[in-house]
Amino acid sequence: MAENGKPKLALYWAASCGGCEISVLAIHEKILDVAEAFDIVFWPCVMDFKVSDVEALEDGEIDVCLFNGAIRTDENAHMAHLLRRKSKVMVAYGSCAMEGCMPGLANFYDRERIMQFVYHDSPSTDNPDGVEPQTRTEVPEGELTLPGFWNTVRTLDQIVPVEYFIPGCPPEAKWTEAAINAIISGELPPPGSVIGMDVTVCDECPRERSEKKITRFYRPYEIIPDPDICLLDQGLFCAGIATRAGCGALCPQVNMGCRGCYGPNEGVVDGGARLISAIASVIDAKTPEEIDAVLDTLPDPAGYFYRFTLARSLMERTRLERQNGHKVARPLEEVPRLDPALKE
Amino acid sequence: MTEEKVGVYICHCGNNIAGTIDVEAVSEWAATLPHVAVARDYRFMCSSLGQELVEQDIKELGLTRVVVAACSPHMHEPTFRKACERAGLNPYLMEMANIREHASWVHQHDKEAATEKAKALISGAVKRALELSPLEPSRVPIQEATLVVGGGIAGITTALEIADAGHPVYLVEREPSIGGHMAQLDKTFPTLDCSSCILTPKMFDTGNHPNITLLSYSEVEEVSGYVGNFTVRVRKKARKVNTDLCTGCGECWSRCPAKVVDTVYEAGLGYRTAIYRPFPQAVPKYPVIDVENCIYFQKGTCKACEKFCPTGAIDFEQEDEILELEVGNIVLATGYDLFDARRIPQYGYGRLANVFTSLEFERMVNAAGPTGGKVVLRDGVTEPQSVAIIHCVGSRDKNYNPYCSATCCMAALKFGHLVKEKTDAEVYSFYIDVRAAFKDYEEFYNRVLEEGVHFVRGRVAEVTDAARQPGEEGKLIVQVEDTLIGKQRRIPVDMVILMAAMEPRADAEEIAHLFGVGCSAAGFFTERHPKLDPIATMSDGIFIAGACQGPKDIPATVGQGAAAAARVLTLISQGEVEIEPVRAIIDEERCSGCRICNNLCPYGAIDYIEDPGVSRVNPALCKGCGTCVAACPSQVITGQHFTFESIMSQIEGLLYDVSNGHETYAEPAPLETA
Ligand SMILES: Cc1cc2nc3c(=O)[nH]c(=O)nc-3n(C[C@H](O)[C@H](O)[C@H](O)COP(=O)(O)OP(=O)(O)OC[C@H]3O[C@@H](n4cnc5c(N)ncnc54)[C@H](O)[C@@H]3O)c2cc1C
Ligand code: SF4
Ligand code: SF4
Ligand code: SF4
């Protein structure tokens, strides 16, 4: 608590697009209440703070930290550990921090492959000397450093303990508002909770649905859907069936299938697996050939099913090569969490 | 959960388990697992002493969960559930670990691995047991009437047994008459009694029984409900004959000018008319008009039958009738189809005139058949000088059906005898093995051997009319490797009979789906247990009898038909049935009404409630199969007894040695930390 009696708030972005930052501002004039109610101690996107300002704080001095973005680099991890140590309540804000989101899709590849493509093979790359970024580079003025690039993108709670999760890419303003209100009023749900709903997008979607039988999928440009009938019933891929509600079914209401940005429903361990088994159950085909023919109309299935949740899924990432003695997939608990050095 | 007390019981199963798994070591180890209060190993857990051990521990040690590591739960889950119940523990708090089928039997050659696997299975079972909740079965009353589908000898037997016991039966038969395949046969092996002589009285009784409502020329279209309370919709196809007026005199069919190849009753060997009664002893005795071949229906003029019918029974306007039946139990007795011998082109059926199928031959030797019982070639007059009988056509052949059709060897012997009896022909029987199990069958084989039928061991490669050697012209040549003398042989004959396989009905899969029963890989209906429960299916209240369950002869069919009746009578006399509480429940508050689950339930247990737009499981219909549970994208369907928590815990338990760090694994890739 600051001398003025206001709780201290920090906001930070790690591997993210910046949309979450904008979404905080999307609460409009409510932001004034935030400024009124909180003492903002760190928000590098909006105000001029330095890391040293955070380091100067006492451990646990920050009351709430809204952390968006996945953990992709050493710097992301360092800041996650630092802010965790300084904060009483850590909130994974938005899909990247909560489940990896788009950055997490890089887990279909590894560091070498990503570097190879970006710095050598991509059609737009012009790099005749084959230069790659280094964590340390000697220049006449001295040594330059860059944070190390991880092989695997992690979610925030795979790195540090997290009290609350706010889903969405980005979160809808009303849920940010609800979270802020809860924090201000002190009426917080039990730690570990997701601030949001426990039903799926279909619940908020006004479209009329029937028994499902999918004989083929269409890409959005291939058909003009009926505005009143469930998109999935019309063969347009919609992840709304398996996605936590809260957005108000925004995408389906403008003829665009839900992409799944709110992540799986409450209690679901692996959102992609849920979605796969649901979709697979309603594919109307008998023989393996017929099934293949239907699935052939769904390009990039891994992307469709795990678009937002790969890093948090049971698989976490593609196993590109088997390591010595590596017999089974790692249980989620085994993922490195708190840096022992930083443990309170 | 700290106060839970688990008892773990490891069965030796004589040597079945203890011969491979170190049961003492497993028992000692199990005692160290969290929450395990006692772990014991015992020679036969399913014996009364074994069960008493469990009961005693529940009472004396206050066990709250029981894990029995023994055989498959298919086998003894009910046994141990009952033991728990007797000792006052809710039976659904018992969990089995199958360390016999899943460990000792499959890893007989690696005792150490089998022992480790047994530990993993037990660890999983203990973890799962801790997540189980007590459940209570519910009870519903049973409708007295029974539906029997299929009026072959199996269905006839079942219907008569139940009706004789004083209960109403609806017998639905697709064809115009009951009788099935048995009505087509001439003599029956091994006793050679005349098939229709023994069948006709039963058909007559069935048609006239006060407790049997015979719905011939009818088909079941829809089934809903559950054991004790099925609702069945039956389509009674229009015969175009008013059965109240018809006397079965036959004026109509004797005047009908349309000639149609009879592919059902005469197996394609003879003709019938468009208005027809399949055979003289048909029950019911009334004809039907085959609309597709009727000249009046196709061309608009004729009506010969109407003109000549003395009672004015012909009714061209008659429509199909739909009946709704309420029944408590259903017996499926839909029989078999004969393998289509055209599928083996090298045997020439359909191409070489004098190649016949077994059923064609049955019709040929039958005195009431198209040739009046004379054994002749396709020209209808020439008696064959030599006849080849080829066994296993479409059976025991991985290209068609891997299984043995069980009846064809015996029918082939019967044919050998009949050819000998009716002609002077030489008979060659080409067999792989002669399967003459069961009472008096081997004796019959010996008799046919003595009668001079030549047996040639070997699978026939080809039947051809291309003569290569003198004496082959104008003949059918059977090319075979005689495996007893190790030589290729070419045997010229006049007639070839193909002992075609008994196959599942062409629509068996649809019928299985309609009634919610399973089909085996071969396509026959699946019984609940291949040895101990061959009559019941996985759907309570639905039973199977006769050749629809697998190839079998008449005595075995009749045995099953009677057994099905006994099962139904037991349920009827109980008056009500217990419904397993292991089923799915939808959390309607959280169902988003996406309707993914609506079409999936193999038992039709899920309904969509328009207002408020949620899905609901009918607990009496649900079998707890888990299909919908896995499919619900919201994860709001819970499989009782198989909750997510219990399954995840079981997996954790199974992987205990990995998660406890006994197995080490390398980091997939080292992290670069600053
Ligand atoms: C050539 C040959 C010779 C044989 N000779 C002998 C022998 O000598 N001795 C012996 O013991 N066995 C013999 N058998 C075996 C014998 O035919 C069977 O054991 C017996 O017919 C099986 O009776 P079933 O009632 O199970 O089936 P089926 O006789 O096939 O009867 C089934 C009935 O169900 C009806 N049906 C089918 N589907 C439906 C539906 N969906 N709705 C309503 N009705 C339906 C059919 O129309 C039929 O009437 C022989 C078999 C063959 C192929
Ligand atoms: S369009 Fe999508 S969100 Fe809407 S009802 Fe269909 S599946 Fe659900
Ligand atoms: S578990 Fe679901 S799919 Fe299976 S029987 Fe029950 S309601 Fe039907
Ligand atoms: S699948 Fe689940 S959410 Fe969808 S209708 Fe069925 S129970 Fe409801």
mmCIF file of C-alpha atoms and ligand atoms in Angstrom, chain A residues 201-202 205 207 209 230-232 238 240-241 252, ligand 2:
data_model
loop_
_atom_site.group_PDB
_atom_site.id
_atom_site.type_symbol
_atom_site.label_atom_id
_atom_site.label_comp_id
_atom_site.label_asym_id
_atom_site.label_seq_id
_atom_site.Cartn_x
_atom_site.Cartn_y
_atom_site.Cartn_z
ATOM 1 C CA VAL A 201 -19.588 -19.458 -26.517
ATOM 2 C CA CYS A 202 -22.640 -21.280 -27.943
ATOM 3 C CA CYS A 205 -24.538 -17.207 -29.506
ATOM 4 C CA ARG A 207 -27.692 -18.729 -33.868
ATOM 5 C CA ARG A 209 -28.504 -25.043 -34.008
ATOM 6 C CA CYS A 230 -25.155 -22.162 -36.382
ATOM 7 C CA LEU A 231 -21.974 -21.772 -38.418
ATOM 8 C CA LEU A 232 -20.767 -25.250 -37.550
ATOM 9 C CA CYS A 238 -16.394 -22.700 -35.164
ATOM 10 C CA GLY A 240 -17.394 -21.769 -29.978
ATOM 11 C CA ILE A 241 -18.563 -25.198 -28.850
ATOM 12 C CA PRO A 252 -20.100 -15.815 -34.746
HETATM 13 S S1 SF4 C 2 -21.873 -20.606 -34.517
HETATM 14 FE FE1 SF4 C 2 -20.304 -21.368 -33.177
HETATM 15 S S2 SF4 C 2 -20.748 -20.396 -31.238
HETATM 16 FE FE2 SF4 C 2 -22.579 -20.173 -32.474
HETATM 17 S S3 SF4 C 2 -23.838 -21.933 -31.945
HETATM 18 FE FE3 SF4 C 2 -22.617 -22.538 -33.698
HETATM 19 S S4 SF4 C 2 -20.816 -23.513 -32.848
HETATM 20 FE FE4 SF4 C 2 -21.769 -22.362 -31.206
#
